[in-house]
Amino acid sequence: QKVTVEVLDHLERLALVDFRDAEGVQRLQEAIQFADQLQEVNTDGVEPMDSVLEDRCLYLREDDVTEGNCTKELLKNAKEKVEEYFVAPPGNIPLPKLEERETFLQGS
């Protein structure tokens, strides 16, 4: 199955993973082929599971707050913050323009 530039762009933005070279695209295509095998499984009449532990009783506990009021202490761990919120990095890779990716996708 071929990977389009649009799919690649979407996956890079979601995963923050660089698929910019032919090896990255090859790995992605292999992962898609591997996952596509799941579509071959006949699931007609199979109800979705609520939990992977359906055969066991799940014990719930009360949701009692035992600690708290430690916002300032927690925010000391933040590299960057705005008001009382952690600021996540924009991504670990600079994303290339769509046109730049078409060159290596054509070879795959």
PDB file of N, CA and C in Angstrom:
ATOM      1  N   GLN A   1       0.851  -1.177   0.000  1.00  0.00           N
ATOM      2  CA  GLN A   1       0.000   0.000   0.000  1.00  0.00           C
ATOM      3  C   GLN A   1       0.894   1.237   0.000  1.00  0.00           C
ATOM      4  N   LYS A   2       0.598   2.153  -0.904  1.00  0.00           N
ATOM      5  CA  LYS A   2       1.391   3.374  -1.032  1.00  0.00           C
ATOM      6  C   LYS A   2       1.007   4.383   0.043  1.00  0.00           C
ATOM      7  N   VAL A   3       1.972   5.143   0.478  1.00  0.00           N
ATOM      8  CA  VAL A   3       1.745   6.197   1.456  1.00  0.00           C
ATOM      9  C   VAL A   3       1.748   7.515   0.701  1.00  0.00           C
ATOM     10  N   THR A   4       0.669   8.269   0.816  1.00  0.00           N
ATOM     11  CA  THR A   4       0.582   9.551   0.123  1.00  0.00           C
ATOM     12  C   THR A   4       1.267  10.638   0.944  1.00  0.00           C
ATOM     13  N   VAL A   5       1.551  11.726   0.293  1.00  0.00           N
ATOM     14  CA  VAL A   5       2.183  12.863   0.973  1.00  0.00           C
ATOM     15  C   VAL A   5       1.266  13.387   2.072  1.00  0.00           C
ATOM     16  N   GLU A   6      -0.030  13.398   1.813  1.00  0.00           N
ATOM     17  CA  GLU A   6      -0.978  13.919   2.799  1.00  0.00           C
ATOM     18  C   GLU A   6      -1.022  13.027   4.043  1.00  0.00           C
ATOM     19  N   VAL A   7      -1.011  11.707   3.842  1.00  0.00           N
ATOM     20  CA  VAL A   7      -1.002  10.786   4.983  1.00  0.00           C
ATOM     21  C   VAL A   7       0.292  10.944   5.774  1.00  0.00           C
ATOM     22  N   LEU A   8       1.387  11.064   5.068  1.00  0.00           N
ATOM     23  CA  LEU A   8       2.686  11.245   5.715  1.00  0.00           C
ATOM     24  C   LEU A   8       2.707  12.522   6.541  1.00  0.00           C
ATOM     25  N   ASP A   9       2.197  13.591   5.972  1.00  0.00           N
ATOM     26  CA  ASP A   9       2.142  14.871   6.670  1.00  0.00           C
ATOM     27  C   ASP A   9       1.306  14.744   7.941  1.00  0.00           C
ATOM     28  N   HIS A  10       0.165  14.096   7.822  1.00  0.00           N
ATOM     29  CA  HIS A  10      -0.721  13.930   8.974  1.00  0.00           C
ATOM     30  C   HIS A  10      -0.062  13.090  10.066  1.00  0.00           C
ATOM     31  N   LEU A  11       0.579  11.983   9.685  1.00  0.00           N
ATOM     32  CA  LEU A  11       1.233  11.117  10.671  1.00  0.00           C
ATOM     33  C   LEU A  11       2.407  11.801  11.349  1.00  0.00           C
ATOM     34  N   GLU A  12       3.171  12.567  10.592  1.00  0.00           N
ATOM     35  CA  GLU A  12       4.306  13.277  11.209  1.00  0.00           C
ATOM     36  C   GLU A  12       3.823  14.275  12.240  1.00  0.00           C
ATOM     37  N   ARG A  13       2.750  14.948  11.933  1.00  0.00           N
ATOM     38  CA  ARG A  13       2.226  15.938  12.877  1.00  0.00           C
ATOM     39  C   ARG A  13       1.643  15.271  14.117  1.00  0.00           C
ATOM     40  N   LEU A  14       1.018  14.123  13.945  1.00  0.00           N
ATOM     41  CA  LEU A  14       0.458  13.408  15.095  1.00  0.00           C
ATOM     42  C   LEU A  14       1.545  12.782  15.957  1.00  0.00           C
ATOM     43  N   ALA A  15       2.509  12.128  15.308  1.00  0.00           N
ATOM     44  CA  ALA A  15       3.496  11.342  16.044  1.00  0.00           C
ATOM     45  C   ALA A  15       4.771  12.106  16.364  1.00  0.00           C
ATOM     46  N   LEU A  16       4.963  13.248  15.709  1.00  0.00           N
ATOM     47  CA  LEU A  16       6.209  14.005  15.855  1.00  0.00           C
ATOM     48  C   LEU A  16       7.408  13.116  15.534  1.00  0.00           C
ATOM     49  N   VAL A  17       7.247  12.291  14.503  1.00  0.00           N
ATOM     50  CA  VAL A  17       8.303  11.401  14.038  1.00  0.00           C
ATOM     51  C   VAL A  17       8.654  11.796  12.623  1.00  0.00           C
ATOM     52  N   ASP A  18       9.931  11.806  12.333  1.00  0.00           N
ATOM     53  CA  ASP A  18      10.423  12.220  11.026  1.00  0.00           C
ATOM     54  C   ASP A  18      10.456  11.035  10.069  1.00  0.00           C
ATOM     55  N   PHE A  19       9.626  11.088   9.035  1.00  0.00           N
ATOM     56  CA  PHE A  19       9.620  10.066   7.993  1.00  0.00           C
ATOM     57  C   PHE A  19      10.253  10.629   6.722  1.00  0.00           C
ATOM     58  N   ARG A  20      11.228  11.501   6.858  1.00  0.00           N
ATOM     59  CA  ARG A  20      11.699  12.289   5.745  1.00  0.00           C
ATOM     60  C   ARG A  20      12.581  11.544   4.753  1.00  0.00           C
ATOM     61  N   ASP A  21      13.066  10.372   5.095  1.00  0.00           N
ATOM     62  CA  ASP A  21      13.914   9.655   4.142  1.00  0.00           C
ATOM     63  C   ASP A  21      13.218   8.368   3.688  1.00  0.00           C
ATOM     64  N   ALA A  22      13.790   7.733   2.689  1.00  0.00           N
ATOM     65  CA  ALA A  22      13.188   6.534   2.111  1.00  0.00           C
ATOM     66  C   ALA A  22      13.084   5.414   3.149  1.00  0.00           C
ATOM     67  N   GLU A  23      14.048   5.318   4.059  1.00  0.00           N
ATOM     68  CA  GLU A  23      14.012   4.279   5.095  1.00  0.00           C
ATOM     69  C   GLU A  23      12.813   4.490   6.022  1.00  0.00           C
ATOM     70  N   GLY A  24      12.540   5.745   6.367  1.00  0.00           N
ATOM     71  CA  GLY A  24      11.384   6.042   7.222  1.00  0.00           C
ATOM     72  C   GLY A  24      10.079   5.678   6.548  1.00  0.00           C
ATOM     73  N   VAL A  25       9.968   5.972   5.260  1.00  0.00           N
ATOM     74  CA  VAL A  25       8.759   5.640   4.509  1.00  0.00           C
ATOM     75  C   VAL A  25       8.623   4.123   4.399  1.00  0.00           C
ATOM     76  N   GLN A  26       9.734   3.437   4.170  1.00  0.00           N
ATOM     77  CA  GLN A  26       9.715   1.966   4.066  1.00  0.00           C
ATOM     78  C   GLN A  26       9.219   1.352   5.369  1.00  0.00           C
ATOM     79  N   ARG A  27       9.730   1.847   6.504  1.00  0.00           N
ATOM     80  CA  ARG A  27       9.293   1.332   7.809  1.00  0.00           C
ATOM     81  C   ARG A  27       7.807   1.561   8.019  1.00  0.00           C
ATOM     82  N   LEU A  28       7.346   2.740   7.620  1.00  0.00           N
ATOM     83  CA  LEU A  28       5.935   3.063   7.764  1.00  0.00           C
ATOM     84  C   LEU A  28       5.082   2.126   6.913  1.00  0.00           C
ATOM     85  N   GLN A  29       5.491   1.881   5.687  1.00  0.00           N
ATOM     86  CA  GLN A  29       4.735   0.983   4.816  1.00  0.00           C
ATOM     87  C   GLN A  29       4.716  -0.436   5.368  1.00  0.00           C
ATOM     88  N   GLU A  30       5.824  -0.889   5.924  1.00  0.00           N
ATOM     89  CA  GLU A  30       5.874  -2.226   6.525  1.00  0.00           C
ATOM     90  C   GLU A  30       4.943  -2.317   7.739  1.00  0.00           C
ATOM     91  N   ALA A  31       4.892  -1.247   8.523  1.00  0.00           N
ATOM     92  CA  ALA A  31       4.005  -1.232   9.691  1.00  0.00           C
ATOM     93  C   ALA A  31       2.543  -1.263   9.253  1.00  0.00           C
ATOM     94  N   ILE A  32       2.227  -0.557   8.185  1.00  0.00           N
ATOM     95  CA  ILE A  32       0.855  -0.555   7.667  1.00  0.00           C
ATOM     96  C   ILE A  32       0.489  -1.942   7.149  1.00  0.00           C
ATOM     97  N   GLN A  33       1.406  -2.570   6.425  1.00  0.00           N
ATOM     98  CA  GLN A  33       1.141  -3.924   5.912  1.00  0.00           C
ATOM     99  C   GLN A  33       0.931  -4.903   7.066  1.00  0.00           C
ATOM    100  N   PHE A  34       1.713  -4.770   8.115  1.00  0.00           N
ATOM    101  CA  PHE A  34       1.574  -5.635   9.277  1.00  0.00           C
ATOM    102  C   PHE A  34       0.206  -5.434   9.928  1.00  0.00           C
ATOM    103  N   ALA A  35      -0.195  -4.173  10.104  1.00  0.00           N
ATOM    104  CA  ALA A  35      -1.479  -3.870  10.743  1.00  0.00           C
ATOM    105  C   ALA A  35      -2.652  -4.267   9.855  1.00  0.00           C
ATOM    106  N   ASP A  36      -2.477  -4.225   8.534  1.00  0.00           N
ATOM    107  CA  ASP A  36      -3.550  -4.599   7.610  1.00  0.00           C
ATOM    108  C   ASP A  36      -3.957  -6.057   7.770  1.00  0.00           C
ATOM    109  N   GLN A  37      -3.089  -6.889   8.316  1.00  0.00           N
ATOM    110  CA  GLN A  37      -3.430  -8.296   8.526  1.00  0.00           C
ATOM    111  C   GLN A  37      -4.632  -8.445   9.464  1.00  0.00           C
ATOM    112  N   LEU A  38      -4.835  -7.455  10.341  1.00  0.00           N
ATOM    113  CA  LEU A  38      -5.960  -7.520  11.273  1.00  0.00           C
ATOM    114  C   LEU A  38      -7.298  -7.483  10.547  1.00  0.00           C
ATOM    115  N   GLN A  39      -7.328  -6.866   9.366  1.00  0.00           N
ATOM    116  CA  GLN A  39      -8.577  -6.789   8.611  1.00  0.00           C
ATOM    117  C   GLN A  39      -8.977  -8.144   8.041  1.00  0.00           C
ATOM    118  N   GLU A  40      -8.058  -9.090   7.984  1.00  0.00           N
ATOM    119  CA  GLU A  40      -8.355 -10.421   7.456  1.00  0.00           C
ATOM    120  C   GLU A  40      -9.076 -11.298   8.478  1.00  0.00           C
ATOM    121  N   VAL A  41      -9.070 -10.892   9.737  1.00  0.00           N
ATOM    122  CA  VAL A  41      -9.710 -11.679  10.789  1.00  0.00           C
ATOM    123  C   VAL A  41     -11.224 -11.496  10.709  1.00  0.00           C
ATOM    124  N   ASN A  42     -11.944 -12.606  10.693  1.00  0.00           N
ATOM    125  CA  ASN A  42     -13.398 -12.555  10.643  1.00  0.00           C
ATOM    126  C   ASN A  42     -13.934 -12.239  12.034  1.00  0.00           C
ATOM    127  N   THR A  43     -14.558 -11.088  12.179  1.00  0.00           N
ATOM    128  CA  THR A  43     -15.097 -10.676  13.477  1.00  0.00           C
ATOM    129  C   THR A  43     -16.620 -10.621  13.459  1.00  0.00           C
ATOM    130  N   ASP A  44     -17.245 -11.251  12.467  1.00  0.00           N
ATOM    131  CA  ASP A  44     -18.709 -11.265  12.402  1.00  0.00           C
ATOM    132  C   ASP A  44     -19.274 -11.934  13.650  1.00  0.00           C
ATOM    133  N   GLY A  45     -20.236 -11.264  14.275  1.00  0.00           N
ATOM    134  CA  GLY A  45     -20.885 -11.830  15.455  1.00  0.00           C
ATOM    135  C   GLY A  45     -20.077 -11.727  16.732  1.00  0.00           C
ATOM    136  N   VAL A  46     -18.917 -11.094  16.695  1.00  0.00           N
ATOM    137  CA  VAL A  46     -18.087 -10.946  17.892  1.00  0.00           C
ATOM    138  C   VAL A  46     -18.362  -9.579  18.509  1.00  0.00           C
ATOM    139  N   GLU A  47     -18.845  -9.610  19.730  1.00  0.00           N
ATOM    140  CA  GLU A  47     -19.138  -8.350  20.419  1.00  0.00           C
ATOM    141  C   GLU A  47     -17.839  -7.705  20.907  1.00  0.00           C
ATOM    142  N   PRO A  48     -17.754  -6.372  20.855  1.00  0.00           N
ATOM    143  CA  PRO A  48     -16.544  -5.714  21.370  1.00  0.00           C
ATOM    144  C   PRO A  48     -16.415  -5.935  22.879  1.00  0.00           C
ATOM    145  N   MET A  49     -15.172  -5.992  23.336  1.00  0.00           N
ATOM    146  CA  MET A  49     -14.907  -6.206  24.756  1.00  0.00           C
ATOM    147  C   MET A  49     -14.957  -4.885  25.508  1.00  0.00           C
ATOM    148  N   ASP A  50     -15.408  -4.952  26.744  1.00  0.00           N
ATOM    149  CA  ASP A  50     -15.362  -3.770  27.596  1.00  0.00           C
ATOM    150  C   ASP A  50     -13.995  -3.618  28.228  1.00  0.00           C
ATOM    151  N   SER A  51     -13.320  -4.751  28.418  1.00  0.00           N
ATOM    152  CA  SER A  51     -12.027  -4.768  29.082  1.00  0.00           C
ATOM    153  C   SER A  51     -11.283  -6.020  28.653  1.00  0.00           C
ATOM    154  N   VAL A  52      -9.969  -5.958  28.661  1.00  0.00           N
ATOM    155  CA  VAL A  52      -9.196  -7.162  28.362  1.00  0.00           C
ATOM    156  C   VAL A  52      -9.271  -8.150  29.519  1.00  0.00           C
ATOM    157  N   LEU A  53      -9.787  -7.706  30.646  1.00  0.00           N
ATOM    158  CA  LEU A  53      -9.919  -8.567  31.826  1.00  0.00           C
ATOM    159  C   LEU A  53     -11.376  -8.932  32.059  1.00  0.00           C
ATOM    160  N   GLU A  54     -12.130  -9.208  30.970  1.00  0.00           N
ATOM    161  CA  GLU A  54     -13.552  -9.497  31.107  1.00  0.00           C
ATOM    162  C   GLU A  54     -13.837 -10.716  31.973  1.00  0.00           C
ATOM    163  N   ASP A  55     -12.874 -11.630  32.062  1.00  0.00           N
ATOM    164  CA  ASP A  55     -13.107 -12.843  32.836  1.00  0.00           C
ATOM    165  C   ASP A  55     -12.820 -12.658  34.325  1.00  0.00           C
ATOM    166  N   ARG A  56     -12.452 -11.453  34.727  1.00  0.00           N
ATOM    167  CA  ARG A  56     -12.145 -11.187  36.137  1.00  0.00           C
ATOM    168  C   ARG A  56     -13.047 -10.074  36.662  1.00  0.00           C
ATOM    169  N   CYS A  57     -13.239 -10.078  37.940  1.00  0.00           N
ATOM    170  CA  CYS A  57     -13.982  -9.008  38.578  1.00  0.00           C
ATOM    171  C   CYS A  57     -13.032  -7.827  38.801  1.00  0.00           C
ATOM    172  N   LEU A  58     -13.407  -6.681  38.321  1.00  0.00           N
ATOM    173  CA  LEU A  58     -12.572  -5.499  38.512  1.00  0.00           C
ATOM    174  C   LEU A  58     -13.032  -4.778  39.776  1.00  0.00           C
ATOM    175  N   TYR A  59     -12.129  -4.674  40.713  1.00  0.00           N
ATOM    176  CA  TYR A  59     -12.456  -4.029  41.977  1.00  0.00           C
ATOM    177  C   TYR A  59     -12.146  -2.544  41.861  1.00  0.00           C
ATOM    178  N   LEU A  60     -13.114  -1.745  42.216  1.00  0.00           N
ATOM    179  CA  LEU A  60     -12.944  -0.300  42.166  1.00  0.00           C
ATOM    180  C   LEU A  60     -12.724   0.222  43.573  1.00  0.00           C
ATOM    181  N   ARG A  61     -11.968   1.269  43.676  1.00  0.00           N
ATOM    182  CA  ARG A  61     -11.750   1.884  44.982  1.00  0.00           C
ATOM    183  C   ARG A  61     -12.400   3.258  44.989  1.00  0.00           C
ATOM    184  N   GLU A  62     -12.605   3.768  46.144  1.00  0.00           N
ATOM    185  CA  GLU A  62     -13.149   5.116  46.259  1.00  0.00           C
ATOM    186  C   GLU A  62     -12.129   6.116  45.715  1.00  0.00           C
ATOM    187  N   ASP A  63     -12.611   7.140  45.087  1.00  0.00           N
ATOM    188  CA  ASP A  63     -11.736   8.170  44.528  1.00  0.00           C
ATOM    189  C   ASP A  63     -11.583   9.287  45.558  1.00  0.00           C
ATOM    190  N   ASP A  64     -10.847   8.975  46.622  1.00  0.00           N
ATOM    191  CA  ASP A  64     -10.637   9.939  47.697  1.00  0.00           C
ATOM    192  C   ASP A  64      -9.321  10.663  47.489  1.00  0.00           C
ATOM    193  N   VAL A  65      -9.348  11.966  47.596  1.00  0.00           N
ATOM    194  CA  VAL A  65      -8.138  12.768  47.470  1.00  0.00           C
ATOM    195  C   VAL A  65      -7.371  12.663  48.786  1.00  0.00           C
ATOM    196  N   THR A  66      -6.128  12.192  48.696  1.00  0.00           N
ATOM    197  CA  THR A  66      -5.321  12.045  49.913  1.00  0.00           C
ATOM    198  C   THR A  66      -4.211  13.088  49.972  1.00  0.00           C
ATOM    199  N   GLU A  67      -3.888  13.660  48.826  1.00  0.00           N
ATOM    200  CA  GLU A  67      -2.877  14.714  48.786  1.00  0.00           C
ATOM    201  C   GLU A  67      -3.394  15.812  47.881  1.00  0.00           C
ATOM    202  N   GLY A  68      -2.781  16.950  47.958  1.00  0.00           N
ATOM    203  CA  GLY A  68      -3.209  18.030  47.078  1.00  0.00           C
ATOM    204  C   GLY A  68      -2.558  19.334  47.442  1.00  0.00           C
ATOM    205  N   ASN A  69      -3.052  20.367  46.806  1.00  0.00           N
ATOM    206  CA  ASN A  69      -2.547  21.723  47.019  1.00  0.00           C
ATOM    207  C   ASN A  69      -1.034  21.791  46.839  1.00  0.00           C
ATOM    208  N   CYS A  70      -0.527  21.115  45.784  1.00  0.00           N
ATOM    209  CA  CYS A  70       0.918  21.104  45.549  1.00  0.00           C
ATOM    210  C   CYS A  70       1.255  21.635  44.152  1.00  0.00           C
ATOM    211  N   THR A  71       0.404  22.528  43.640  1.00  0.00           N
ATOM    212  CA  THR A  71       0.585  23.053  42.286  1.00  0.00           C
ATOM    213  C   THR A  71       1.950  23.704  42.120  1.00  0.00           C
ATOM    214  N   LYS A  72       2.332  24.552  43.061  1.00  0.00           N
ATOM    215  CA  LYS A  72       3.614  25.258  42.943  1.00  0.00           C
ATOM    216  C   LYS A  72       4.781  24.279  42.933  1.00  0.00           C
ATOM    217  N   GLU A  73       4.698  23.266  43.763  1.00  0.00           N
ATOM    218  CA  GLU A  73       5.761  22.259  43.815  1.00  0.00           C
ATOM    219  C   GLU A  73       5.850  21.495  42.498  1.00  0.00           C
ATOM    220  N   LEU A  74       4.712  21.120  41.933  1.00  0.00           N
ATOM    221  CA  LEU A  74       4.705  20.396  40.661  1.00  0.00           C
ATOM    222  C   LEU A  74       5.225  21.256  39.515  1.00  0.00           C
ATOM    223  N   LEU A  75       4.848  22.524  39.514  1.00  0.00           N
ATOM    224  CA  LEU A  75       5.263  23.405  38.422  1.00  0.00           C
ATOM    225  C   LEU A  75       6.758  23.727  38.455  1.00  0.00           C
ATOM    226  N   LYS A  76       7.428  23.409  39.543  1.00  0.00           N
ATOM    227  CA  LYS A  76       8.889  23.575  39.588  1.00  0.00           C
ATOM    228  C   LYS A  76       9.560  22.646  38.580  1.00  0.00           C
ATOM    229  N   ASN A  77       8.881  21.550  38.207  1.00  0.00           N
ATOM    230  CA  ASN A  77       9.419  20.598  37.233  1.00  0.00           C
ATOM    231  C   ASN A  77       9.276  21.076  35.798  1.00  0.00           C
ATOM    232  N   ALA A  78       8.478  22.109  35.575  1.00  0.00           N
ATOM    233  CA  ALA A  78       8.210  22.569  34.214  1.00  0.00           C
ATOM    234  C   ALA A  78       9.385  23.364  33.670  1.00  0.00           C
ATOM    235  N   LYS A  79       9.779  23.009  32.455  1.00  0.00           N
ATOM    236  CA  LYS A  79      10.824  23.780  31.784  1.00  0.00           C
ATOM    237  C   LYS A  79      10.259  25.134  31.380  1.00  0.00           C
ATOM    238  N   GLU A  80       9.007  25.107  30.928  1.00  0.00           N
ATOM    239  CA  GLU A  80       8.336  26.340  30.541  1.00  0.00           C
ATOM    240  C   GLU A  80       6.889  26.239  30.994  1.00  0.00           C
ATOM    241  N   LYS A  81       6.333  27.323  31.478  1.00  0.00           N
ATOM    242  CA  LYS A  81       4.942  27.315  31.931  1.00  0.00           C
ATOM    243  C   LYS A  81       4.289  28.648  31.615  1.00  0.00           C
ATOM    244  N   VAL A  82       2.976  28.608  31.503  1.00  0.00           N
ATOM    245  CA  VAL A  82       2.161  29.811  31.333  1.00  0.00           C
ATOM    246  C   VAL A  82       1.088  29.727  32.402  1.00  0.00           C
ATOM    247  N   GLU A  83       1.052  30.734  33.255  1.00  0.00           N
ATOM    248  CA  GLU A  83       0.168  30.735  34.414  1.00  0.00           C
ATOM    249  C   GLU A  83       0.386  29.446  35.196  1.00  0.00           C
ATOM    250  N   GLU A  84      -0.625  28.602  35.309  1.00  0.00           N
ATOM    251  CA  GLU A  84      -0.461  27.356  36.057  1.00  0.00           C
ATOM    252  C   GLU A  84      -0.509  26.146  35.140  1.00  0.00           C
ATOM    253  N   TYR A  85       0.034  26.285  33.925  1.00  0.00           N
ATOM    254  CA  TYR A  85       0.001  25.197  32.951  1.00  0.00           C
ATOM    255  C   TYR A  85       1.398  24.897  32.425  1.00  0.00           C
ATOM    256  N   PHE A  86       1.676  23.601  32.224  1.00  0.00           N
ATOM    257  CA  PHE A  86       2.902  23.199  31.552  1.00  0.00           C
ATOM    258  C   PHE A  86       2.775  23.573  30.082  1.00  0.00           C
ATOM    259  N   VAL A  87       3.870  24.010  29.467  1.00  0.00           N
ATOM    260  CA  VAL A  87       3.881  24.296  28.033  1.00  0.00           C
ATOM    261  C   VAL A  87       4.614  23.158  27.348  1.00  0.00           C
ATOM    262  N   ALA A  88       3.902  22.478  26.441  1.00  0.00           N
ATOM    263  CA  ALA A  88       4.496  21.361  25.713  1.00  0.00           C
ATOM    264  C   ALA A  88       5.310  21.904  24.541  1.00  0.00           C
ATOM    265  N   PRO A  89       6.383  21.219  24.180  1.00  0.00           N
ATOM    266  CA  PRO A  89       7.172  21.673  23.036  1.00  0.00           C
ATOM    267  C   PRO A  89       6.362  21.527  21.750  1.00  0.00           C
ATOM    268  N   PRO A  90       6.628  22.339  20.746  1.00  0.00           N
ATOM    269  CA  PRO A  90       5.863  22.263  19.503  1.00  0.00           C
ATOM    270  C   PRO A  90       6.160  21.005  18.706  1.00  0.00           C
ATOM    271  N   GLY A  91       7.204  20.287  19.028  1.00  0.00           N
ATOM    272  CA  GLY A  91       7.580  19.083  18.290  1.00  0.00           C
ATOM    273  C   GLY A  91       9.081  18.961  18.273  1.00  0.00           C
ATOM    274  N   ASN A  92       9.560  17.775  18.036  1.00  0.00           N
ATOM    275  CA  ASN A  92      10.997  17.574  18.077  1.00  0.00           C
ATOM    276  C   ASN A  92      11.643  17.589  16.706  1.00  0.00           C
ATOM    277  N   ILE A  93      10.867  17.821  15.656  1.00  0.00           N
ATOM    278  CA  ILE A  93      11.440  17.852  14.313  1.00  0.00           C
ATOM    279  C   ILE A  93      10.863  19.022  13.539  1.00  0.00           C
ATOM    280  N   PRO A  94      11.654  19.637  12.690  1.00  0.00           N
ATOM    281  CA  PRO A  94      11.091  20.646  11.790  1.00  0.00           C
ATOM    282  C   PRO A  94      10.433  19.910  10.625  1.00  0.00           C
ATOM    283  N   LEU A  95       9.163  20.198  10.383  1.00  0.00           N
ATOM    284  CA  LEU A  95       8.452  19.498   9.321  1.00  0.00           C
ATOM    285  C   LEU A  95       8.719  20.157   7.970  1.00  0.00           C
ATOM    286  N   PRO A  96       9.090  19.359   6.954  1.00  0.00           N
ATOM    287  CA  PRO A  96       9.347  19.925   5.634  1.00  0.00           C
ATOM    288  C   PRO A  96       8.037  20.268   4.936  1.00  0.00           C
ATOM    289  N   LYS A  97       8.144  21.063   3.883  1.00  0.00           N
ATOM    290  CA  LYS A  97       6.978  21.401   3.090  1.00  0.00           C
ATOM    291  C   LYS A  97       6.535  20.170   2.309  1.00  0.00           C
ATOM    292  N   LEU A  98       5.259  20.133   1.953  1.00  0.00           N
ATOM    293  CA  LEU A  98       4.710  18.987   1.234  1.00  0.00           C
ATOM    294  C   LEU A  98       5.483  18.700  -0.043  1.00  0.00           C
ATOM    295  N   GLU A  99       5.896  19.742  -0.760  1.00  0.00           N
ATOM    296  CA  GLU A  99       6.588  19.547  -2.037  1.00  0.00           C
ATOM    297  C   GLU A  99       7.920  18.818  -1.839  1.00  0.00           C
ATOM    298  N   GLU A 100       8.607  19.087  -0.732  1.00  0.00           N
ATOM    299  CA  GLU A 100       9.895  18.465  -0.471  1.00  0.00           C
ATOM    300  C   GLU A 100       9.752  16.961  -0.269  1.00  0.00           C
ATOM    301  N   ARG A 101       8.603  16.523   0.271  1.00  0.00           N
ATOM    302  CA  ARG A 101       8.418  15.115   0.557  1.00  0.00           C
ATOM    303  C   ARG A 101       8.048  14.315  -0.681  1.00  0.00           C
ATOM    304  N   GLU A 102       7.493  14.958  -1.680  1.00  0.00           N
ATOM    305  CA  GLU A 102       7.061  14.232  -2.866  1.00  0.00           C
ATOM    306  C   GLU A 102       8.229  13.528  -3.552  1.00  0.00           C
ATOM    307  N   THR A 103       9.446  14.091  -3.435  1.00  0.00           N
ATOM    308  CA  THR A 103      10.586  13.511  -4.129  1.00  0.00           C
ATOM    309  C   THR A 103      10.922  12.116  -3.610  1.00  0.00           C
ATOM    310  N   PHE A 104      10.941  11.906  -2.289  1.00  0.00           N
ATOM    311  CA  PHE A 104      11.294  10.584  -1.797  1.00  0.00           C
ATOM    312  C   PHE A 104      10.109   9.639  -1.769  1.00  0.00           C
ATOM    313  N   LEU A 105       8.872  10.161  -1.787  1.00  0.00           N
ATOM    314  CA  LEU A 105       7.712   9.286  -1.843  1.00  0.00           C
ATOM    315  C   LEU A 105       7.556   8.667  -3.237  1.00  0.00           C
ATOM    316  N   GLN A 106       7.996   9.376  -4.261  1.00  0.00           N
ATOM    317  CA  GLN A 106       7.876   8.865  -5.613  1.00  0.00           C
ATOM    318  C   GLN A 106       8.716   7.609  -5.808  1.00  0.00           C
ATOM    319  N   GLY A 107       9.814   7.517  -5.092  1.00  0.00           N
ATOM    320  CA  GLY A 107      10.694   6.344  -5.223  1.00  0.00           C
ATOM    321  C   GLY A 107      10.209   5.150  -4.439  1.00  0.00           C
ATOM    322  N   SER A 108       9.186   5.305  -3.601  1.00  0.00           N
ATOM    323  CA  SER A 108       8.731   4.181  -2.761  1.00  0.00           C
ATOM    324  C   SER A 108       7.620   3.415  -3.422  1.00  0.00           C
TER     325      SER A 108
END
